[in-house]
PDB file of C-alpha atoms and ligand atoms in Angstrom:
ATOM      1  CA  UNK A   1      -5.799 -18.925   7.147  1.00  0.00           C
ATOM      2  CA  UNK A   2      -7.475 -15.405   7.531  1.00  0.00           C
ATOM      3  CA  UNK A   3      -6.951 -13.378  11.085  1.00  0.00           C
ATOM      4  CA  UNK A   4     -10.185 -11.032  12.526  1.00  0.00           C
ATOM      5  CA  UNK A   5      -9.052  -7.308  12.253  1.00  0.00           C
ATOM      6  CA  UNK A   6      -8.216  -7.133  16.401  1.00  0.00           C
ATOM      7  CA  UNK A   7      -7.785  -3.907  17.988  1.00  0.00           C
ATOM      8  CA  UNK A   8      -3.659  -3.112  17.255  1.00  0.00           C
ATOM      9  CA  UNK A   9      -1.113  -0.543  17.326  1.00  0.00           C
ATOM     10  CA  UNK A  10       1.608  -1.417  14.123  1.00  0.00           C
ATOM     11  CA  UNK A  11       4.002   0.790  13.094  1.00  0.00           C
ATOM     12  CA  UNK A  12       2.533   3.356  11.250  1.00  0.00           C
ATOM     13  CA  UNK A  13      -1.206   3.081  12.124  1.00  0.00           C
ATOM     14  CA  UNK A  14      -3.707   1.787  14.961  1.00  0.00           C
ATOM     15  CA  UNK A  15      -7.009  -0.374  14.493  1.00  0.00           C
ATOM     16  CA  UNK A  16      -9.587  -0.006  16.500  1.00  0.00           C
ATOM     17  CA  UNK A  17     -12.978  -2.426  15.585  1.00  0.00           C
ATOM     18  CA  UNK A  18     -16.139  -1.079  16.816  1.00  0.00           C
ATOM     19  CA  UNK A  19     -18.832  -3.537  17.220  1.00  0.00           C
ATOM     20  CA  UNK A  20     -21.067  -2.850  14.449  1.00  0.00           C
ATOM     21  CA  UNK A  21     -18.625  -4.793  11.794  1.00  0.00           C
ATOM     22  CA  UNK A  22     -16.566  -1.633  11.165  1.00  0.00           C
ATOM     23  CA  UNK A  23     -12.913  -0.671  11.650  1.00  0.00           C
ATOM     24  CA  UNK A  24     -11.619   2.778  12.424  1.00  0.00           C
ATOM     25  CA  UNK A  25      -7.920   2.534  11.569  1.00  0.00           C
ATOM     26  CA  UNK A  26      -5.680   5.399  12.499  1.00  0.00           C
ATOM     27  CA  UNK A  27      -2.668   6.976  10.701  1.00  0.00           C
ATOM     28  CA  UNK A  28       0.172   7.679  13.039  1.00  0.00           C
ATOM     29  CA  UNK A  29       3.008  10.119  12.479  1.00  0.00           C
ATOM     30  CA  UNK A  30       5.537   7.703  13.045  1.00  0.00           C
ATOM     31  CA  UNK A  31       7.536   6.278  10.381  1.00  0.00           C
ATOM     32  CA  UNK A  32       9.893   2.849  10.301  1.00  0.00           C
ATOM     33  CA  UNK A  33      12.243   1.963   7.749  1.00  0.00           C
ATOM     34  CA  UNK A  34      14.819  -1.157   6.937  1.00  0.00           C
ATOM     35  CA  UNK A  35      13.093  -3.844   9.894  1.00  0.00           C
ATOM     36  CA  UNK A  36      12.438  -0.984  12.464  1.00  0.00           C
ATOM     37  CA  UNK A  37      15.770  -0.134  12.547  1.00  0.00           C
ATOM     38  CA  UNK A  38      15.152   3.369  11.172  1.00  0.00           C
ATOM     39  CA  UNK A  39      12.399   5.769  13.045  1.00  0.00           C
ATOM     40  CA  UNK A  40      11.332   9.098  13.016  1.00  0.00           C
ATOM     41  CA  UNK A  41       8.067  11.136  13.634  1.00  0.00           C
ATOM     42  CA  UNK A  42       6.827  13.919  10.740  1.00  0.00           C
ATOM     43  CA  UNK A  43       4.337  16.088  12.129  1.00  0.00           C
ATOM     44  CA  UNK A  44       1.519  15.898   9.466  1.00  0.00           C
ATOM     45  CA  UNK A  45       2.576  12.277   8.021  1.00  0.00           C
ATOM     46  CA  UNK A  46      -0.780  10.422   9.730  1.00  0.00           C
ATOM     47  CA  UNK A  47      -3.392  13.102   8.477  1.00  0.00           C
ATOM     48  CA  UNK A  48      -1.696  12.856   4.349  1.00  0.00           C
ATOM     49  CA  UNK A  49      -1.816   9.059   4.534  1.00  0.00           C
ATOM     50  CA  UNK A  50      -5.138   8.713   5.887  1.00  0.00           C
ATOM     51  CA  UNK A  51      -6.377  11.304   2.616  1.00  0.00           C
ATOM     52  CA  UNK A  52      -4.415  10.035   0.175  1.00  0.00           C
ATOM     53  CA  UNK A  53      -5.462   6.564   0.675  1.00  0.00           C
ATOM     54  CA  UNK A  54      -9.321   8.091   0.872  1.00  0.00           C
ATOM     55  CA  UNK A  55      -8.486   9.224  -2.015  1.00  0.00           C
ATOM     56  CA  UNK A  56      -7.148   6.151  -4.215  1.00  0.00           C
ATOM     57  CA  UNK A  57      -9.653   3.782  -2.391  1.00  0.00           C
ATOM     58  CA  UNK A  58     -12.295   6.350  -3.761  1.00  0.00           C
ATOM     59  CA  UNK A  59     -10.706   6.353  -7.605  1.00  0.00           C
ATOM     60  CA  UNK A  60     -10.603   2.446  -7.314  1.00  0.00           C
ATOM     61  CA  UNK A  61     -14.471   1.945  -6.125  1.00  0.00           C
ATOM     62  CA  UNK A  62     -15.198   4.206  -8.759  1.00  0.00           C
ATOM     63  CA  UNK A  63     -13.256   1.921 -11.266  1.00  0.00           C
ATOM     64  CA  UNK A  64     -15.113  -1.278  -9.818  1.00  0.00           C
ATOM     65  CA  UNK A  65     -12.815  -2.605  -7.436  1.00  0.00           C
ATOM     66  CA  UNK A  66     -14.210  -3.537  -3.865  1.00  0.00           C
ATOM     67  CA  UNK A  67     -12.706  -2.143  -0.878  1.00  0.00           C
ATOM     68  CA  UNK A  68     -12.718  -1.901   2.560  1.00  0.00           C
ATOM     69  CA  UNK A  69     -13.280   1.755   2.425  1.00  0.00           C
ATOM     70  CA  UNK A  70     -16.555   3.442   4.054  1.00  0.00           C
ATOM     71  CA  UNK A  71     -15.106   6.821   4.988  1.00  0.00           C
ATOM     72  CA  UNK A  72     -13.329   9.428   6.391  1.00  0.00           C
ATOM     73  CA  UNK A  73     -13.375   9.900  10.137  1.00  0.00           C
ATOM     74  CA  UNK A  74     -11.499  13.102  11.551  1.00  0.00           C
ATOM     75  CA  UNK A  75      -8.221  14.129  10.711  1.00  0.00           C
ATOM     76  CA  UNK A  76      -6.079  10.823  10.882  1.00  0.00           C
ATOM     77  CA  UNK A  77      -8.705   8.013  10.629  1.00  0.00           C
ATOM     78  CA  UNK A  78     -10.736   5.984   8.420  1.00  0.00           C
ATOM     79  CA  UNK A  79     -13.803   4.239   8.718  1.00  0.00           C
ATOM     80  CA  UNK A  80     -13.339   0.368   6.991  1.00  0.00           C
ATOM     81  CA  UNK A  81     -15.355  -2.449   6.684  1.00  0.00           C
ATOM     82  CA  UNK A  82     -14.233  -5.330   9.373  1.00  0.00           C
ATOM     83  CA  UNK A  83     -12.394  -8.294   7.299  1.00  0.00           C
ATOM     84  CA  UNK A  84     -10.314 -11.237   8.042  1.00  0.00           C
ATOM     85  CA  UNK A  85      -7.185 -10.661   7.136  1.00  0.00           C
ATOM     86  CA  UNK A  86      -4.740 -12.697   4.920  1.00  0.00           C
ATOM     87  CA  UNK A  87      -1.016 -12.573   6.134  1.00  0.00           C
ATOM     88  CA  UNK A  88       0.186 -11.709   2.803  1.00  0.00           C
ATOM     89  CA  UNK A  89       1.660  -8.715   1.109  1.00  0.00           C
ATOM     90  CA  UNK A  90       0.997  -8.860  -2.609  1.00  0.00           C
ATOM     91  CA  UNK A  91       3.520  -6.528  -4.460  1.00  0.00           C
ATOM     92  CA  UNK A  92       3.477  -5.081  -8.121  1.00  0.00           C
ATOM     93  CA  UNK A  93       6.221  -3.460  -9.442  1.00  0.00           C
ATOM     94  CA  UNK A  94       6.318  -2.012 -12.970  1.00  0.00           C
ATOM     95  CA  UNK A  95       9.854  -0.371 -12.581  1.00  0.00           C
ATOM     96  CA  UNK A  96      13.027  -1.822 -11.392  1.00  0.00           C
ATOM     97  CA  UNK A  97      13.132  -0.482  -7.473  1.00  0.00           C
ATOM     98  CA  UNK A  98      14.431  -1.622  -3.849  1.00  0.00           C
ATOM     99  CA  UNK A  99      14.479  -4.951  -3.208  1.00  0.00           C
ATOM    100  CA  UNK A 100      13.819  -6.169  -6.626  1.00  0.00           C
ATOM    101  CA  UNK A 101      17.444  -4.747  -7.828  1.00  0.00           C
ATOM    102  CA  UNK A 102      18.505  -8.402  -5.142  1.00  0.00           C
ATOM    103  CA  UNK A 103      16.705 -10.494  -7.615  1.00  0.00           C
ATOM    104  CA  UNK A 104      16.919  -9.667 -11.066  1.00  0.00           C
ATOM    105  CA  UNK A 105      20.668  -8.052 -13.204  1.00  0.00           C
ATOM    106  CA  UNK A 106      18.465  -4.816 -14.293  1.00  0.00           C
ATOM    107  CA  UNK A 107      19.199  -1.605 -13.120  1.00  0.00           C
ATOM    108  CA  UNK A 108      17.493   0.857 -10.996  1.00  0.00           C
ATOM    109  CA  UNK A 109      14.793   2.723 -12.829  1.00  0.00           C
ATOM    110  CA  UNK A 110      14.374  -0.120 -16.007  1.00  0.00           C
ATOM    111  CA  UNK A 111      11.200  -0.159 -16.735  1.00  0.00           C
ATOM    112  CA  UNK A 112       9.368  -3.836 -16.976  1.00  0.00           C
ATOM    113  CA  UNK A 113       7.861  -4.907 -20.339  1.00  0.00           C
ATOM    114  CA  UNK A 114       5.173  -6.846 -18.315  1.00  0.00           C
ATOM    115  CA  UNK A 115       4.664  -6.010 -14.479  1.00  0.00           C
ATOM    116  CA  UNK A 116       5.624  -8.557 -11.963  1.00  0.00           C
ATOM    117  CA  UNK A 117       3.390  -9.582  -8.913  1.00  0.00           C
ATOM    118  CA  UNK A 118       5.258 -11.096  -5.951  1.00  0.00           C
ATOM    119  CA  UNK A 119       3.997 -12.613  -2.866  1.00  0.00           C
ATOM    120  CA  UNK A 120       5.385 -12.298   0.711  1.00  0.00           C
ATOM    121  CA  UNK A 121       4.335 -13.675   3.914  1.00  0.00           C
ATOM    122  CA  UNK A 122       3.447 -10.836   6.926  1.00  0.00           C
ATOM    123  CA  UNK A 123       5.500 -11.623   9.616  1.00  0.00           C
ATOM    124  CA  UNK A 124       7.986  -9.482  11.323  1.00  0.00           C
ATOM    125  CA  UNK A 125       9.979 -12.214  13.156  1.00  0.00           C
ATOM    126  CA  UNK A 126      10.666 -13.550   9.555  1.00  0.00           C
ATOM    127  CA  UNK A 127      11.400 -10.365   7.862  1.00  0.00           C
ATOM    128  CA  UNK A 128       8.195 -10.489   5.292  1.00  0.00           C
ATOM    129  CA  UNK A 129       9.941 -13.509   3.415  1.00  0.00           C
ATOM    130  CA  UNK A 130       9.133 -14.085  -0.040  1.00  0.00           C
ATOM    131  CA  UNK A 131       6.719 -17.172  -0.762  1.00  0.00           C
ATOM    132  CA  UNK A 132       4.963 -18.841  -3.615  1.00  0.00           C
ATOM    133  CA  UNK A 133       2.121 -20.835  -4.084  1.00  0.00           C
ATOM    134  CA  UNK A 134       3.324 -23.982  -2.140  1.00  0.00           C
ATOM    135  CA  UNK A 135       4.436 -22.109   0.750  1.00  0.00           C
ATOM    136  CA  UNK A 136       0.804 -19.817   1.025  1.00  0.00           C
ATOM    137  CA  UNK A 137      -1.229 -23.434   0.291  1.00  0.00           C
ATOM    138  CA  UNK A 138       0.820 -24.327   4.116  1.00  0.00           C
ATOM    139  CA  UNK A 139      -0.464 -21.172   5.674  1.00  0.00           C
ATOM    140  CA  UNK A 140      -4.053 -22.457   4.722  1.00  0.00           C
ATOM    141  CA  UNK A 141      -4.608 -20.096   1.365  1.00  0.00           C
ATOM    142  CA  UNK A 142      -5.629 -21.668  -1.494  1.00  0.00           C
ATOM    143  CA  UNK A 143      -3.992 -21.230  -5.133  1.00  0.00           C
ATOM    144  CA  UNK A 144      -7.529 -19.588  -6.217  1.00  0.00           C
ATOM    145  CA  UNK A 145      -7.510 -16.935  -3.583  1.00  0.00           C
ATOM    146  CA  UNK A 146      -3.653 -16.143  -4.484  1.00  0.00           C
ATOM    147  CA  UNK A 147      -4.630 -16.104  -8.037  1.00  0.00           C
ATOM    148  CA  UNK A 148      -8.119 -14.106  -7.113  1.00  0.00           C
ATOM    149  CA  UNK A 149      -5.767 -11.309  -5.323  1.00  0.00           C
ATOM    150  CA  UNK A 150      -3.197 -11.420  -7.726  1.00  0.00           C
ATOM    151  CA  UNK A 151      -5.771 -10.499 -10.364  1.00  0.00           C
ATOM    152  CA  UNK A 152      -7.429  -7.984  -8.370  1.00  0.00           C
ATOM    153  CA  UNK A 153      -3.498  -6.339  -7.891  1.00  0.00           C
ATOM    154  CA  UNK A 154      -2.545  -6.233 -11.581  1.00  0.00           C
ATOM    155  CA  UNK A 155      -6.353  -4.487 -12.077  1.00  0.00           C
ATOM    156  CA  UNK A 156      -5.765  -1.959  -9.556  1.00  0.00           C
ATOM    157  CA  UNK A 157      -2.401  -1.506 -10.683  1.00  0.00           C
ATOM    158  CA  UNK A 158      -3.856  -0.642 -14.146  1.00  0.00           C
ATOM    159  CA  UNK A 159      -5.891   1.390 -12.852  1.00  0.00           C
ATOM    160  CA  UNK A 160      -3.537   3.448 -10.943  1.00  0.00           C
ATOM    161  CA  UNK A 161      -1.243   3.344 -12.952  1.00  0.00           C
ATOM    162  CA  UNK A 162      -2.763   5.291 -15.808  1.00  0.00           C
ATOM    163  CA  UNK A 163      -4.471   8.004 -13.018  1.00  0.00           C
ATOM    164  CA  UNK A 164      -0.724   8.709 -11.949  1.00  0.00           C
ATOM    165  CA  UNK A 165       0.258   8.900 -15.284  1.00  0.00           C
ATOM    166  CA  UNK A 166      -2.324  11.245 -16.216  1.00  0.00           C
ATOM    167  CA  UNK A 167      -0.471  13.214 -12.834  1.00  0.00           C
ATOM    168  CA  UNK A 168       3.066  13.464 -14.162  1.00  0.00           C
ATOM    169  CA  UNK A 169       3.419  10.825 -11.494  1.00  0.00           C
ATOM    170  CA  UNK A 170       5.329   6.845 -12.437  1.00  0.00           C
ATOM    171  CA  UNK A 171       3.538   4.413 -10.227  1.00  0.00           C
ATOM    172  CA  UNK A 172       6.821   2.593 -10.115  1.00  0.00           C
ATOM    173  CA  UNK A 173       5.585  -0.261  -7.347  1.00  0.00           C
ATOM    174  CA  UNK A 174       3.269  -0.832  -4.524  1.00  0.00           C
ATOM    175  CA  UNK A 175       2.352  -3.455  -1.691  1.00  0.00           C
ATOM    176  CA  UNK A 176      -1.424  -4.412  -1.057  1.00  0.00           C
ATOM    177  CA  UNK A 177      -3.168  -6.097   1.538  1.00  0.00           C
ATOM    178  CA  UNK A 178      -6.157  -8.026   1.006  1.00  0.00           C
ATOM    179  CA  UNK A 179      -9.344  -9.210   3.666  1.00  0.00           C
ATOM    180  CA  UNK A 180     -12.262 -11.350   3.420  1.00  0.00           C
ATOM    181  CA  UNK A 181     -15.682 -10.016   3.938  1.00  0.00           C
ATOM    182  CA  UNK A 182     -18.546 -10.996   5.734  1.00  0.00           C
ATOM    183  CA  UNK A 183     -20.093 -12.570   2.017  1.00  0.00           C
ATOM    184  CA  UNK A 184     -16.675 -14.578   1.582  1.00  0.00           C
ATOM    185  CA  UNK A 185     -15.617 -11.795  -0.941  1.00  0.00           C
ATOM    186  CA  UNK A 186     -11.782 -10.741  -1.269  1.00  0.00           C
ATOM    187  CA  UNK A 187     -11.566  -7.631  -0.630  1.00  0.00           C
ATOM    188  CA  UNK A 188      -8.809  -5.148  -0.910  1.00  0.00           C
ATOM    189  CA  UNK A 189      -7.802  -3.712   2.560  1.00  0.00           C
ATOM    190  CA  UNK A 190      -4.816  -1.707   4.596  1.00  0.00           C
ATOM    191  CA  UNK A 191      -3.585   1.323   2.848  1.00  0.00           C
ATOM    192  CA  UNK A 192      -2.588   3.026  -0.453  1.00  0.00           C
ATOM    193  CA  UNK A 193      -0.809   5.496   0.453  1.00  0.00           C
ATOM    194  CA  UNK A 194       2.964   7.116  -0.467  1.00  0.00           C
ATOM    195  CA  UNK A 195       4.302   4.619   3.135  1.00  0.00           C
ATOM    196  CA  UNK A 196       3.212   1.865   0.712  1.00  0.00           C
ATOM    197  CA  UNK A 197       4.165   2.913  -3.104  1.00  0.00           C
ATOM    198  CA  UNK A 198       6.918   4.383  -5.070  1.00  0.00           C
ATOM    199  CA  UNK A 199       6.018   6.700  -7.125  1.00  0.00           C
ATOM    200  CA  UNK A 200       8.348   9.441  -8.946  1.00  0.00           C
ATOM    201  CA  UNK A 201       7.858  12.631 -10.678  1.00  0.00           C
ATOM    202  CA  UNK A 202       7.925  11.948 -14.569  1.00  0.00           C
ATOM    203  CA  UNK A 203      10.243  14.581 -15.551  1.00  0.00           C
ATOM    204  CA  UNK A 204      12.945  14.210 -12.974  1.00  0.00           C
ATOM    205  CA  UNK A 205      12.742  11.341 -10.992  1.00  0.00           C
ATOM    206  CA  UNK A 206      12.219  12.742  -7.370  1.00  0.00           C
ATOM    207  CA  UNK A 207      10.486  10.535  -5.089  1.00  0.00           C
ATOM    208  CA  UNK A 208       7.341  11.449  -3.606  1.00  0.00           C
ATOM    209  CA  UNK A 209       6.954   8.318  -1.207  1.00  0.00           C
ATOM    210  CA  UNK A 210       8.571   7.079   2.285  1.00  0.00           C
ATOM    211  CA  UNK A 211      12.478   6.638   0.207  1.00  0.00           C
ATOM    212  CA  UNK A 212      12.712   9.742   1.217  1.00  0.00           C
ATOM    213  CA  UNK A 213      12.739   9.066   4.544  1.00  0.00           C
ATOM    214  CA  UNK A 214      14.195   5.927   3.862  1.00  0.00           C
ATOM    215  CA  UNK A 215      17.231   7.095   2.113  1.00  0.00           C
ATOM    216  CA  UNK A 216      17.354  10.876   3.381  1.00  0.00           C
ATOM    217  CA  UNK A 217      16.275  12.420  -0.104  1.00  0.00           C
ATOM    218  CA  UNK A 218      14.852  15.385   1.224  1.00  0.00           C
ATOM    219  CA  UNK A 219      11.829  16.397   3.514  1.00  0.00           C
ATOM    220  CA  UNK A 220       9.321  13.374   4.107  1.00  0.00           C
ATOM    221  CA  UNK A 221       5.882  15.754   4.497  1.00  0.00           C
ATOM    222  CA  UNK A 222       6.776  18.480   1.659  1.00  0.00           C
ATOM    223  CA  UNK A 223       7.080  15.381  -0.688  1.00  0.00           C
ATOM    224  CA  UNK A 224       3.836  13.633   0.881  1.00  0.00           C
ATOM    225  CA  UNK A 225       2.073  17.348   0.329  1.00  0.00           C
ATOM    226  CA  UNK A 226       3.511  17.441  -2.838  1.00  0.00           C
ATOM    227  CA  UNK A 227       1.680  14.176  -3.760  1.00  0.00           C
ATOM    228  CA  UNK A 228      -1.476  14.818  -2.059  1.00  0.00           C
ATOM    229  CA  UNK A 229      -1.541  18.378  -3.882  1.00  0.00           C
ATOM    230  CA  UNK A 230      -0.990  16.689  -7.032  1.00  0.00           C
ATOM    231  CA  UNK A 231      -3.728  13.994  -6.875  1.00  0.00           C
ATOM    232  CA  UNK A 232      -6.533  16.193  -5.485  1.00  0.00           C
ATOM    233  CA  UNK A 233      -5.879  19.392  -6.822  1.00  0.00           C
ATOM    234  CA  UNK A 234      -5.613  20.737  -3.510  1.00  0.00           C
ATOM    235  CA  UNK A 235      -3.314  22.301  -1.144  1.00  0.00           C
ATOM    236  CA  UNK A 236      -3.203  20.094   2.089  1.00  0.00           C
ATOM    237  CA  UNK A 237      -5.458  21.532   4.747  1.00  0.00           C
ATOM    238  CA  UNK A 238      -4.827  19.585   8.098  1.00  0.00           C
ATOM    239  CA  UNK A 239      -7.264  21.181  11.202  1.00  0.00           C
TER     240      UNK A 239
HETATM  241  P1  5GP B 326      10.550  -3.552  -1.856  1.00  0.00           P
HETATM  242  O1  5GP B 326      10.336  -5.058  -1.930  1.00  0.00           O
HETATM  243  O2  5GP B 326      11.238  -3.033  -3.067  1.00  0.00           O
HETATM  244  O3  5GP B 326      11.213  -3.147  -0.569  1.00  0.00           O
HETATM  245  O4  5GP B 326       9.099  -2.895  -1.798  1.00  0.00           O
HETATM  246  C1  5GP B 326       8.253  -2.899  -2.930  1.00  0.00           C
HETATM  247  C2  5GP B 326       7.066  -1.961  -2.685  1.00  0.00           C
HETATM  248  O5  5GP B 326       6.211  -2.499  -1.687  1.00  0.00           O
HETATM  249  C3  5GP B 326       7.471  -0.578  -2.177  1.00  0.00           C
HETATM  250  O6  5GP B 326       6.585   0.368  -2.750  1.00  0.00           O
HETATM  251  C4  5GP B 326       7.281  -0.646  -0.674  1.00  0.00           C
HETATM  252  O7  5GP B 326       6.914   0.607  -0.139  1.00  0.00           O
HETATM  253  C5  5GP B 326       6.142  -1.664  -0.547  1.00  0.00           C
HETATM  254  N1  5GP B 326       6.331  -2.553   0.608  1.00  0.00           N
HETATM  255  C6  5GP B 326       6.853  -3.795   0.622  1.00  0.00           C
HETATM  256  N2  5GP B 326       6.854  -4.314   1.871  1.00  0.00           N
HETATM  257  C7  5GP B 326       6.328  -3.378   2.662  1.00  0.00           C
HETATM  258  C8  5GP B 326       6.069  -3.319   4.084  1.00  0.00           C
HETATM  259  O8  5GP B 326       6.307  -4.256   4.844  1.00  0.00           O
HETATM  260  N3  5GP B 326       5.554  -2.141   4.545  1.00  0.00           N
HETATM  261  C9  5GP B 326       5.274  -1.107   3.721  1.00  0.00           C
HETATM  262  N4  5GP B 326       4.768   0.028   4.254  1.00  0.00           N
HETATM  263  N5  5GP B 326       5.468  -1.127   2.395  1.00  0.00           N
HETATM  264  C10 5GP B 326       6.007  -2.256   1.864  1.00  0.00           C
END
């Protein structure tokens, strides 16, 4: 079961399909935690998502792995390429974080000898549950596409991985989205951006990603600028 990108306002960004098999989606300032049940705006949030996922979408193609990316489009926006979307979340974590601490006796911050890809199923009015094969075969995805984006993941998480490293940055998990495309290709879609991953700062540990807003550690955009100064070499210039 794959849904057509429709025009929609989510959470944290708006998509808007233009009729020439392109997407603009739109990076909001506003920010949800825990369900919803935590919100706040940060002036400036929007604009360092949209280039910091322009950003690792550009390091990926560059690395061989297709995505929906086409371009940047003003400020807040991106230009993407129109795909039918798979109700999954596909999660890699490579350091013991959030909700993994529920499901395994390891403590915060362990770090995994082999990283582990989980599955959930998108859908608010279920909380995101956690599914497996079985459950995603029901939803009308077959145990080759799981396995196809589930490879595709643990590349990109390779990939990233080592270019955060190279930072002074642990790529401790991340949640990815995937689309087909027009030639029945899966295709990695949504966002990479600091609303989506943990990362922390090698030496001491500090988040750079949304658990700072999630858990009050501090200010949400000087740790997004942070980021986005570290991976680009430059200091965040918003018009
Ligand atoms: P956890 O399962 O520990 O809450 O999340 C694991 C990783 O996936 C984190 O980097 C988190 O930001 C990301 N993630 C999982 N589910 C979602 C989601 O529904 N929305 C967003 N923005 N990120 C998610």
């Amino acid at each position: 079961m794959v849904k057509p990108m429709q025009a929609y306002e989510g959470k944290a960004k708006k998509i808007i399909p233009l009729d020439d098999g392109k997407v603009v989606m739109e990076f909001k300032d506003d920010a949800t935690a825990f369900d919803g049940g935590k919100k706040a705006q940060f002036k400036g949030k929007g604009w360092l998502n949209a280039q910091i996922s322009a950003h690792l979408f550009r390091v990926l193609e560059e690395k061989g792995i297709k995505t929906h990316f086409i371009g940047v489009a003003g400020d807040n926006k991106l230009i993407v390429e129109k795909l039918d979307m798979y109700p999954l979340e596909v999660v890699v974590r490579n350091v013991v974080a959030g909700s993994l601490k529920k499901r395994l006796p390891l403590d915060e911050g362990t770090e995994l000898k082999e990283p582990i890809v989980e599955l959930y199923y998108k859908d608010d009015s279920l909380h995101d549950p956690m599914i497996n094969y079985y459950h995603a075969k029901v939803l009308g995805i077959d145990e080759s596409e799981v396995k196809e984006m589930e490879r595709i993941a643990l590349k990109v998480n390779e990939i990233l991985r080592e270019y955060f490293r190279e930072r002074g940055i642990i790529l401790v998990d991340f949640k990815l989205e995937f689309g087909k495309n027009g030639r029945g290709e899966i295709v990695l879609g949504d966002e990479i951006s600091p609303d989506t991953c943990r990362f922390w700062d090698a030496k001491t540990g500090k988040s750079l990603d949304k658990d700072v807003f999630r858990f009050d550690k501090g200010d949400l955009v000087k740790a997004y600028e942070e980021l986005y100064a570290r991976l680009t070499g430059e200091t965040p210039s918003r018009t």
